mmCIF file of C-alpha atoms and ligand atoms in Angstrom:
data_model
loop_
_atom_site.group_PDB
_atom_site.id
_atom_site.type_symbol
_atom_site.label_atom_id
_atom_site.label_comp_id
_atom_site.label_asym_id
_atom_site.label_seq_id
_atom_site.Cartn_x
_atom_site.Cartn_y
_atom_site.Cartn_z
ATOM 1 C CA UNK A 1 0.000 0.000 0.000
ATOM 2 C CA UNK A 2 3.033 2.453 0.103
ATOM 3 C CA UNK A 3 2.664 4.288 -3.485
ATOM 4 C CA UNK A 4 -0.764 4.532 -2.717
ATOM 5 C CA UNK A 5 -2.407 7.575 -0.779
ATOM 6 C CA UNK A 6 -2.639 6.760 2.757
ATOM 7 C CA UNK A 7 -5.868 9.036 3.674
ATOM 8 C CA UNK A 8 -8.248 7.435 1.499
ATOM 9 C CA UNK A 9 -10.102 4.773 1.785
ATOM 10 C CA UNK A 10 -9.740 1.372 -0.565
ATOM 11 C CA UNK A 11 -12.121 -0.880 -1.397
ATOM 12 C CA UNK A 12 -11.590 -4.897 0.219
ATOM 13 C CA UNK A 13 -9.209 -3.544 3.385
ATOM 14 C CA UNK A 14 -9.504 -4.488 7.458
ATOM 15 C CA UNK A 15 -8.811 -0.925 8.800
ATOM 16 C CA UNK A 16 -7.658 -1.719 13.063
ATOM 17 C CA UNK A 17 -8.401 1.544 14.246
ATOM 18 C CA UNK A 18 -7.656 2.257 17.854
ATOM 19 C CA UNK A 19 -10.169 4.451 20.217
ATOM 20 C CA UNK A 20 -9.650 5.955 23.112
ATOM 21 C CA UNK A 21 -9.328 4.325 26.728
ATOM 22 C CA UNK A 22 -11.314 7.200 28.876
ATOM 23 C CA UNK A 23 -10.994 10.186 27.126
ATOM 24 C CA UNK A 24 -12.877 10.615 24.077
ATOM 25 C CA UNK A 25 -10.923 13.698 23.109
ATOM 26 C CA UNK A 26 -8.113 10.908 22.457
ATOM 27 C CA UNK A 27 -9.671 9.970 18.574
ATOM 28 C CA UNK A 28 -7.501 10.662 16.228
ATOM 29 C CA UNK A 29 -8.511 12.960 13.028
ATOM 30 C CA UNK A 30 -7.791 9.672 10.750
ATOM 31 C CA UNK A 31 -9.917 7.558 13.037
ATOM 32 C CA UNK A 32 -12.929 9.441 12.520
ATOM 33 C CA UNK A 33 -12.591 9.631 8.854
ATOM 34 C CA UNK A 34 -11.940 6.124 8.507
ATOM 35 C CA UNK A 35 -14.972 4.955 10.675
ATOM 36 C CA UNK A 36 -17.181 7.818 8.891
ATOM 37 C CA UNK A 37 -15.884 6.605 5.304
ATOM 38 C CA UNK A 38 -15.713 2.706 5.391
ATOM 39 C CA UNK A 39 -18.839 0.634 4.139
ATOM 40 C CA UNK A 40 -19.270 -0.891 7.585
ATOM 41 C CA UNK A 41 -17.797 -1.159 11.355
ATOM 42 C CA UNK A 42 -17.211 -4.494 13.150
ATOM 43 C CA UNK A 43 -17.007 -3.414 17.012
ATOM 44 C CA UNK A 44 -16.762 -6.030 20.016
ATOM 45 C CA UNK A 45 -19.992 -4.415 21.801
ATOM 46 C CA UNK A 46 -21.892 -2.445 19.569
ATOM 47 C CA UNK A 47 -23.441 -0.433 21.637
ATOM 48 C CA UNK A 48 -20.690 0.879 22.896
ATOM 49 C CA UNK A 49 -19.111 2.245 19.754
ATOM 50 C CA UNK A 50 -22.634 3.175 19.172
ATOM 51 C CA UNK A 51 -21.876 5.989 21.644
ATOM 52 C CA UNK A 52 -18.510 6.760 20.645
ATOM 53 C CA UNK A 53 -20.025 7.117 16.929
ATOM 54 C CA UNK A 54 -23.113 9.353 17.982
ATOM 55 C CA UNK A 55 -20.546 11.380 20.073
ATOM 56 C CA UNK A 56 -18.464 12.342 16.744
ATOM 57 C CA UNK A 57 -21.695 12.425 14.411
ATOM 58 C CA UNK A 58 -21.030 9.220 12.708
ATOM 59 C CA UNK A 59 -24.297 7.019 11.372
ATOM 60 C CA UNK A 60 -22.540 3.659 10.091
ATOM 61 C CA UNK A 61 -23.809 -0.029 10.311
ATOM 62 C CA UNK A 62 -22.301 -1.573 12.959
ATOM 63 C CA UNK A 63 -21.721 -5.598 12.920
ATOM 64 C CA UNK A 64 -20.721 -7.273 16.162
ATOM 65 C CA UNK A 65 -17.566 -9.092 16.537
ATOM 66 C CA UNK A 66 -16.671 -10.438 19.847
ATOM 67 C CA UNK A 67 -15.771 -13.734 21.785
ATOM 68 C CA UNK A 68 -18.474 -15.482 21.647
ATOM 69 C CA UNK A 69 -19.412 -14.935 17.950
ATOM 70 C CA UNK A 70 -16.126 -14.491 16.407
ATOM 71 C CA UNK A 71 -15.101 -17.573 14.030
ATOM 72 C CA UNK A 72 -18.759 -17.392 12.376
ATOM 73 C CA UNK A 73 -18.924 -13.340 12.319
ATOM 74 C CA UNK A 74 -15.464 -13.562 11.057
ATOM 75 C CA UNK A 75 -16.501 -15.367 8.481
ATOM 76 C CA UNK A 76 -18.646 -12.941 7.276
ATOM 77 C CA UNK A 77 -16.827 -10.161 7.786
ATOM 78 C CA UNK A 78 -13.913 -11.574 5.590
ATOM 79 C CA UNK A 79 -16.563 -12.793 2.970
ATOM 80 C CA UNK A 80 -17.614 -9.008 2.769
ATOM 81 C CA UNK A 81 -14.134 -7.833 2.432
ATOM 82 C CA UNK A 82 -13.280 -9.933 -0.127
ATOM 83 C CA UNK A 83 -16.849 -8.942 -2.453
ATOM 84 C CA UNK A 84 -14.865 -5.295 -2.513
ATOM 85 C CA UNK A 85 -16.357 -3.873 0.766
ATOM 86 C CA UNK A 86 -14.221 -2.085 3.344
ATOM 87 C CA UNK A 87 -14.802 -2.400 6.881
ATOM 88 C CA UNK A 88 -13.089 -0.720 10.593
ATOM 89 C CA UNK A 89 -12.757 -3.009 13.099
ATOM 90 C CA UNK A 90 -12.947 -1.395 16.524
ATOM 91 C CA UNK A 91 -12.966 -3.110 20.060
ATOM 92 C CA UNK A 92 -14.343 -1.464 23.649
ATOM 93 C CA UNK A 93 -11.435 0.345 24.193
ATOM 94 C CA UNK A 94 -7.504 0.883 22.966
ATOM 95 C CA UNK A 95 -5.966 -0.836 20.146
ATOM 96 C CA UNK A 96 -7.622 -3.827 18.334
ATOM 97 C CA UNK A 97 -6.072 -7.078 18.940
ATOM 98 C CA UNK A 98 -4.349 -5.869 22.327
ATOM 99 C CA UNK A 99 -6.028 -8.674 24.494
ATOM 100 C CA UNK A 100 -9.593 -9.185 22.556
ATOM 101 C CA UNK A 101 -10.828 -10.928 19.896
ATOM 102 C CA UNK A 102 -9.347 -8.272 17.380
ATOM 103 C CA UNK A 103 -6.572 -10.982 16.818
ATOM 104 C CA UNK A 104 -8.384 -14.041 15.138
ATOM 105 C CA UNK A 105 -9.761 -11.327 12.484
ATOM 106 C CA UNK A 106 -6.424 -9.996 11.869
ATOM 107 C CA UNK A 107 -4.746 -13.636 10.901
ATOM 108 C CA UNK A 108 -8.269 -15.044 8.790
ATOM 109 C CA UNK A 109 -7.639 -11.770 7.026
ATOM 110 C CA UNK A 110 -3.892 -12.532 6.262
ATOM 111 C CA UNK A 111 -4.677 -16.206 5.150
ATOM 112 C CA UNK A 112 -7.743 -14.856 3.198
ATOM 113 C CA UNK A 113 -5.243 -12.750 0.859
ATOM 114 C CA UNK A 114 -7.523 -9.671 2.430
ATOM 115 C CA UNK A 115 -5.041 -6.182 3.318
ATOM 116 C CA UNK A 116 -5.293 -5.090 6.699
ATOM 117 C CA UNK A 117 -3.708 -1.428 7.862
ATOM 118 C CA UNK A 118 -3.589 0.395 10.922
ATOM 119 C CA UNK A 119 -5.091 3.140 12.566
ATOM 120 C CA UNK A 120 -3.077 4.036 15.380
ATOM 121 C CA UNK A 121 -4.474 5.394 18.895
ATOM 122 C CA UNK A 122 -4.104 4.572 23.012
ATOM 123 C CA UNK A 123 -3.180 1.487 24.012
ATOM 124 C CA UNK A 124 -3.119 0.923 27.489
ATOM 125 C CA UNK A 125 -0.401 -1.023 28.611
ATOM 126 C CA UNK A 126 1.959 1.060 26.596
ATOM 127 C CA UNK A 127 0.556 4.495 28.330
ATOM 128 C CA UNK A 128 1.213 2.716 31.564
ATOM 129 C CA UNK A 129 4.523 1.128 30.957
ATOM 130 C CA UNK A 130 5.339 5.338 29.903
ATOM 131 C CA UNK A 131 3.818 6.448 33.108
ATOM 132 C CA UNK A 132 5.437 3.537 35.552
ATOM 133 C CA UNK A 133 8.832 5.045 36.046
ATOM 134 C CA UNK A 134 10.723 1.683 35.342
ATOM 135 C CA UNK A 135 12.521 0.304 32.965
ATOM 136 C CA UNK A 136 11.104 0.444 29.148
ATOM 137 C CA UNK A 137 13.892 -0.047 27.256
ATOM 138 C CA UNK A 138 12.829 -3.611 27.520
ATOM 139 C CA UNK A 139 9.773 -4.649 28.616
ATOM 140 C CA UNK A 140 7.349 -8.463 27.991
ATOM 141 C CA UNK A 141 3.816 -7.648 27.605
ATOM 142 C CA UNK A 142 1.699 -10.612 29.574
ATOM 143 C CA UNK A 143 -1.873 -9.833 28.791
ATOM 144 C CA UNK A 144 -4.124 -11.097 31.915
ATOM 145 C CA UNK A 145 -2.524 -14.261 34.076
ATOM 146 C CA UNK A 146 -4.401 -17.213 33.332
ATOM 147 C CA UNK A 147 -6.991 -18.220 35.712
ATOM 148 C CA UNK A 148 -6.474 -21.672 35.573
ATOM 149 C CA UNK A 149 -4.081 -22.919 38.669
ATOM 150 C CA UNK A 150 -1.429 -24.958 37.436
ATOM 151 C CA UNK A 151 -1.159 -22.582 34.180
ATOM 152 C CA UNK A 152 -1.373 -19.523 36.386
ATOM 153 C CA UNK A 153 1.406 -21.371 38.702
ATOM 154 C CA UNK A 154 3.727 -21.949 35.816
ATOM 155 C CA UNK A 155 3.336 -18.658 34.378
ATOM 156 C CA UNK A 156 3.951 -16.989 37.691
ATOM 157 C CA UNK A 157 6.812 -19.006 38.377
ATOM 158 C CA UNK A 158 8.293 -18.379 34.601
ATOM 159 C CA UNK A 159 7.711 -14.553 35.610
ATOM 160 C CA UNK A 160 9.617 -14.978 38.767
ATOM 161 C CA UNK A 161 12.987 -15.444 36.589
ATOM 162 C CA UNK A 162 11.635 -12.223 33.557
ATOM 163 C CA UNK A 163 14.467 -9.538 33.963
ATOM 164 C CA UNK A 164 12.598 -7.404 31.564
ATOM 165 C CA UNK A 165 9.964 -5.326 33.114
ATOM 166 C CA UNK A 166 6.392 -7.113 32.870
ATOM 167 C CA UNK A 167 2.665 -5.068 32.098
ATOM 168 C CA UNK A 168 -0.005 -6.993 33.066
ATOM 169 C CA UNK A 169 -3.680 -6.635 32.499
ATOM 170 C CA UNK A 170 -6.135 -6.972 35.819
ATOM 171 C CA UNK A 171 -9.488 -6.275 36.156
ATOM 172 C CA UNK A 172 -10.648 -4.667 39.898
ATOM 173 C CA UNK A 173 -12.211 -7.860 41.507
ATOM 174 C CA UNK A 174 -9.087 -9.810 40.825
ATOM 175 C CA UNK A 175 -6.641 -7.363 42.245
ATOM 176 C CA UNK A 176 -6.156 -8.522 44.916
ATOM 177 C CA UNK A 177 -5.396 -12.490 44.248
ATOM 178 C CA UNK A 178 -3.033 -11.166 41.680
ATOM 179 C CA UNK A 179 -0.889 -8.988 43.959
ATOM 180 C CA UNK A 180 -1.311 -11.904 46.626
ATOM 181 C CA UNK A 181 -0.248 -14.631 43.833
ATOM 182 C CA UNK A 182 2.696 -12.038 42.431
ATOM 183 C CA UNK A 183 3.791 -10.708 45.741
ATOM 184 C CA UNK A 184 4.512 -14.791 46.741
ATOM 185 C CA UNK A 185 6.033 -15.468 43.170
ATOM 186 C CA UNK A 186 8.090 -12.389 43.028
ATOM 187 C CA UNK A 187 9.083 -11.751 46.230
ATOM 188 C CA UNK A 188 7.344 -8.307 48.341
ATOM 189 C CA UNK A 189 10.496 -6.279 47.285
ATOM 190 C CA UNK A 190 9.876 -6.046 43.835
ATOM 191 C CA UNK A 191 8.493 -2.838 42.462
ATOM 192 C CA UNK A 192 5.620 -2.016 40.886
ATOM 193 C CA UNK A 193 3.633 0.670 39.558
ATOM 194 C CA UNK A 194 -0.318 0.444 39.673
ATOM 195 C CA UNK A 195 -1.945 2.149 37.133
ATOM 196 C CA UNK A 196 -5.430 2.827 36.681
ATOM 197 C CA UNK A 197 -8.357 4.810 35.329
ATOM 198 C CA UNK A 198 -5.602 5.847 32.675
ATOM 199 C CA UNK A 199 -6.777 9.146 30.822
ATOM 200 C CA UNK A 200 -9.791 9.610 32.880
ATOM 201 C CA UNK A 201 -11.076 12.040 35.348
ATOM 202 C CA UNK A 202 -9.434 9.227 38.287
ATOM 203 C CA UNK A 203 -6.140 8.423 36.562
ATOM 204 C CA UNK A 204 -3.486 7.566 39.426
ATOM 205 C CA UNK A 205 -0.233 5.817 39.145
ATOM 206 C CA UNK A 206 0.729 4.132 42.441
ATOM 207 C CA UNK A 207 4.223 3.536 42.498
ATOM 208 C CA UNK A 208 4.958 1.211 45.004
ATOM 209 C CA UNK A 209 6.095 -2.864 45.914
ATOM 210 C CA UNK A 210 4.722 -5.599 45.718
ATOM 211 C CA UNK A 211 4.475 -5.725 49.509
ATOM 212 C CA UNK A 212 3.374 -2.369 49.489
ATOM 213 C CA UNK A 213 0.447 -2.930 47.110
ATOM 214 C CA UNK A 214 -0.451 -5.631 49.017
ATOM 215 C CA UNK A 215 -1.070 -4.469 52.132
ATOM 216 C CA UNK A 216 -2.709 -1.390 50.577
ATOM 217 C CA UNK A 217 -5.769 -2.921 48.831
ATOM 218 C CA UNK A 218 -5.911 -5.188 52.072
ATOM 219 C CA UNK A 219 -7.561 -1.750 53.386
ATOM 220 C CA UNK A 220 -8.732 -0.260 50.171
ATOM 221 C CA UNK A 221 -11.161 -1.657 47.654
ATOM 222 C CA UNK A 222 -10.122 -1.693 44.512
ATOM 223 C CA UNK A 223 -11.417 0.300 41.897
ATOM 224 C CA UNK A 224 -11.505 0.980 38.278
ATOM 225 C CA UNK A 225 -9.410 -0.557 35.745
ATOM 226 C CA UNK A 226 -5.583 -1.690 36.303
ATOM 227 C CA UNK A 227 -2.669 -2.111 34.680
ATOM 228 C CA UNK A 228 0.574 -3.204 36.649
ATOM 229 C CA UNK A 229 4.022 -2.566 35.905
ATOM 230 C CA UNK A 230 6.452 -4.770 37.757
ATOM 231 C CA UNK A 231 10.187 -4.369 37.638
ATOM 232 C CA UNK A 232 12.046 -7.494 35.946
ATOM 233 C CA UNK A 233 14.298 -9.292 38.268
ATOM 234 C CA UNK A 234 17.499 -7.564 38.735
ATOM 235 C CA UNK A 235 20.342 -9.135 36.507
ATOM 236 C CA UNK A 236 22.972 -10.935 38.401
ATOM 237 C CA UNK A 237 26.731 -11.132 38.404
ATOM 238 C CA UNK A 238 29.188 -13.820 36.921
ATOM 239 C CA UNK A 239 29.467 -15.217 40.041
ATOM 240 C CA UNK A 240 25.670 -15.002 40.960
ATOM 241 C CA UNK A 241 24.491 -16.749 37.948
ATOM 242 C CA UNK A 242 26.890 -19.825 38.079
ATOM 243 C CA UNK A 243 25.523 -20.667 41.199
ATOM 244 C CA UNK A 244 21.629 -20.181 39.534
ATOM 245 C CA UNK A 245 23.111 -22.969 37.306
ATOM 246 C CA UNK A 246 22.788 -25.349 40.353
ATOM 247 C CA UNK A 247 19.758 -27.347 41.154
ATOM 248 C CA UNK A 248 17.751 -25.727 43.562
ATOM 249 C CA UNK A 249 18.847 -28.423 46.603
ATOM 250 C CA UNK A 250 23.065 -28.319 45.389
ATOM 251 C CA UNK A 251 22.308 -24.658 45.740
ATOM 252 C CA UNK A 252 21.396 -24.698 49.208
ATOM 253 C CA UNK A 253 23.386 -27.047 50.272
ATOM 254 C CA UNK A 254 26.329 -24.746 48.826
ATOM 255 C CA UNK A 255 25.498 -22.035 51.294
ATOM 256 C CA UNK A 256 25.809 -24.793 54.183
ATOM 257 C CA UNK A 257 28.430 -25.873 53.273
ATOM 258 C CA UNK A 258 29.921 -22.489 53.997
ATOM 259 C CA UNK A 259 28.454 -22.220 57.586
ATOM 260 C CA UNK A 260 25.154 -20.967 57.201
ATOM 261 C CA UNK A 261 22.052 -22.637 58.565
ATOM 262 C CA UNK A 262 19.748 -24.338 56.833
ATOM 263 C CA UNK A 263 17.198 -21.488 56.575
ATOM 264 C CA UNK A 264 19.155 -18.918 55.992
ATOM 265 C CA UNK A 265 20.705 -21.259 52.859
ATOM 266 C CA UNK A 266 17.740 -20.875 51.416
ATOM 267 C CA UNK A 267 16.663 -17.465 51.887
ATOM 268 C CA UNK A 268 20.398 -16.475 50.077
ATOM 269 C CA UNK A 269 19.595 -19.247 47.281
ATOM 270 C CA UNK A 270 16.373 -17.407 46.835
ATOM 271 C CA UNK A 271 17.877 -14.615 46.847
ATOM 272 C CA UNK A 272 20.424 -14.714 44.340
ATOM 273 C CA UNK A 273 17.332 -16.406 42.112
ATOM 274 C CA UNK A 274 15.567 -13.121 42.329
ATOM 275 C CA UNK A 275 12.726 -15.348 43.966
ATOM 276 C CA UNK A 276 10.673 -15.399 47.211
ATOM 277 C CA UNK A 277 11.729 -17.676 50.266
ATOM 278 C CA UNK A 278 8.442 -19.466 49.370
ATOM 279 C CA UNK A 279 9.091 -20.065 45.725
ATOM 280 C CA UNK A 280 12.352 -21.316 46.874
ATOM 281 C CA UNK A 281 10.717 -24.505 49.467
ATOM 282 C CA UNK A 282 8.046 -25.021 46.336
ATOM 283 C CA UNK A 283 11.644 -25.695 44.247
ATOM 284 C CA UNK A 284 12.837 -28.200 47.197
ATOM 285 C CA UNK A 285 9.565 -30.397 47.573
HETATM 286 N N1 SAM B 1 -7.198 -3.376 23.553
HETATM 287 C C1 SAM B 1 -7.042 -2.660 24.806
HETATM 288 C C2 SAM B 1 -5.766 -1.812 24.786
HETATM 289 O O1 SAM B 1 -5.286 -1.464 23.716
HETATM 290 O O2 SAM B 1 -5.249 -1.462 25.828
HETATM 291 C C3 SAM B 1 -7.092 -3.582 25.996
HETATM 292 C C4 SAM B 1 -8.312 -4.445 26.101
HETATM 293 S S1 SAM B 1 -8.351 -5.460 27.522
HETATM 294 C C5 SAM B 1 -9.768 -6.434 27.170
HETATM 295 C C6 SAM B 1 -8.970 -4.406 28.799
HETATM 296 C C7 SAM B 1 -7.936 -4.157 29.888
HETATM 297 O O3 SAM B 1 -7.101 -3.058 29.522
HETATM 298 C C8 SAM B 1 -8.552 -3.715 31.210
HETATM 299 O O4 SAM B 1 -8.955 -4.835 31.990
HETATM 300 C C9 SAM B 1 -7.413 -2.971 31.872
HETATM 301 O O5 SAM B 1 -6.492 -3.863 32.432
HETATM 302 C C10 SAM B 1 -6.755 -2.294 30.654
HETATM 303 N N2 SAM B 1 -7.297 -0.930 30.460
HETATM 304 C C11 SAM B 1 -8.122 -0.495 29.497
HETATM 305 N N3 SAM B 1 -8.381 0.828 29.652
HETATM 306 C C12 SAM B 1 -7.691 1.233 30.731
HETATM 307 C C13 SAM B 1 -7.547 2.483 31.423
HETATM 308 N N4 SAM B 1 -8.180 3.592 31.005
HETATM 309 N N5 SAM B 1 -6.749 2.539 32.503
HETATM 310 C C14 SAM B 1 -6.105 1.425 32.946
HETATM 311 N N6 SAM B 1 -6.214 0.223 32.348
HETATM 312 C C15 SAM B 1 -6.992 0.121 31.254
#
């Protein structure tokens, strides 16, 4: 699509365009010309972008896409495409194919031969990884921790050893098991910045730890939604890392061997692991 001009719209192309995350005033000029001008707009809850199109004086049909109806509205929407029709697909909020269904439509649309291009605009976990005052020269974005509890065990436990710093999705009811479940994983030390209602009339970034956060929401309700920016684990030494080359017991027993009881073996095997004392027993049963 590069010789062609970029501001108009062609016939038989998947526009992603991203909407705002709180503050409406966040649409971009493109966004609103390429939702007024395409044939037809696939949004996750229609009557949502409903409002967001009456707000900016847009009357388009609107076609739901979503979880639940994706592989047969997909379908569809790729069988319209590909009679000449061009169509926006929008989700509840942020960037399309961020964590929802806006990535399924993206790949049928690839295999289908169909183009796809972007419109730009907020994306949460980005705003909050800017905001978090950590690290973001490198940085793994984890979506929402799987429910699940042995997935949600490994995941947490492959987290544990991330040296990159991690954004995470959470909604408000959940906040608390996650900080409970990461706080154990990660060890209460480990930074993190909470950051929620992003762009609205609440935004707040708490910068805190893990222990901190914690014991926070243990007396406030949480609120709103989250994202959370945790600090990777802090790279080790030469020295450090040979001994993380050990299994977790020869470890241990390394740090006896020097003098030190059997406790506080583990607490500096855990530490030099980047892990929490109770991650390290789960590695010795
Ligand atoms: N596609 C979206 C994006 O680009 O960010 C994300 C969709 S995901 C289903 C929704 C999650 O994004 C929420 O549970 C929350 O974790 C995060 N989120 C969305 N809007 C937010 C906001 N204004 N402030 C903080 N987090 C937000």
């Amino acid at each position: 699509m590069d010789k062609l001009e970029k501001n108009k719209i062609y016939p038989s192309t998947l526009y992603l365009v991203g909407t705002p995350i709180g503050n409406l005033s966040d649409i971009s000029e493109r966004a609103i010309k390429v939702l007024s001008e395409v044939d037809f707009i696939a949004a996750e809850d229609t009557r949502n972008t409903m409002k967001l199109c009456s707000a900016l004086g847009i009357k388009k049909e609107l076609v739901s896409y979503f979880e639940h109806n994706k592989k047969a509205s997909g379908e569809r929407i790729i069988a319209r495409l590909l009679a000449g029709e061009s169509c926006a697909l929008v989700t509840d909020a942020g960037m399309p194919a961020i964590s929802d269904p806006g990535e399924d439509i993206v790949r049928l649309a690839a295999e289908s031969g169909v183009a796809v291009t972007v419109v730009p605009g907020p994306c949460a976990a980005v705003s909050a990884l800017a905001l978090s005052a950590l690290s973001t020269s490198r940085f793994v974005f984890e979506g929402f921790l799987p429910m699940q509890k042995s997935e949600r065990k490994k995941r947490l436990s492959e987290l544990s050893r991330e040296v990159r710093t991690v954004i995470l999705y959470e909604a408000p009811h959940k906040l608390r098991a996650t900080l409970n479940d990461l706080g154990d994983a990660l060890g209460g030390e480990r930074k993190i910045s909470l950051c929620r209602e992003l762009t609205k009339l609440n935004e707040e970034v708490i910068r805190t730890t893990l222990g901190g956060a914690v014991k926070l929401y243990e007396e406030k309700e949480p609120r709103g939604e989250y994202v959370l920016v945790i600090e990777g684990r802090a790279d080790k030494d030469e020295s450090e890392n040979e001994l993380n080359s050990l299994s977790p017991e020869e470890h241990v027993a390394h740090y006896e061997a020097l003098g030190m009881a059997k406790m506080d073996a583990i607490k500096a095997a855990a530490k030099d692991r980047g892990i929490s004392k109770s991650e390290m027993y789960k590695l010795l049963i």
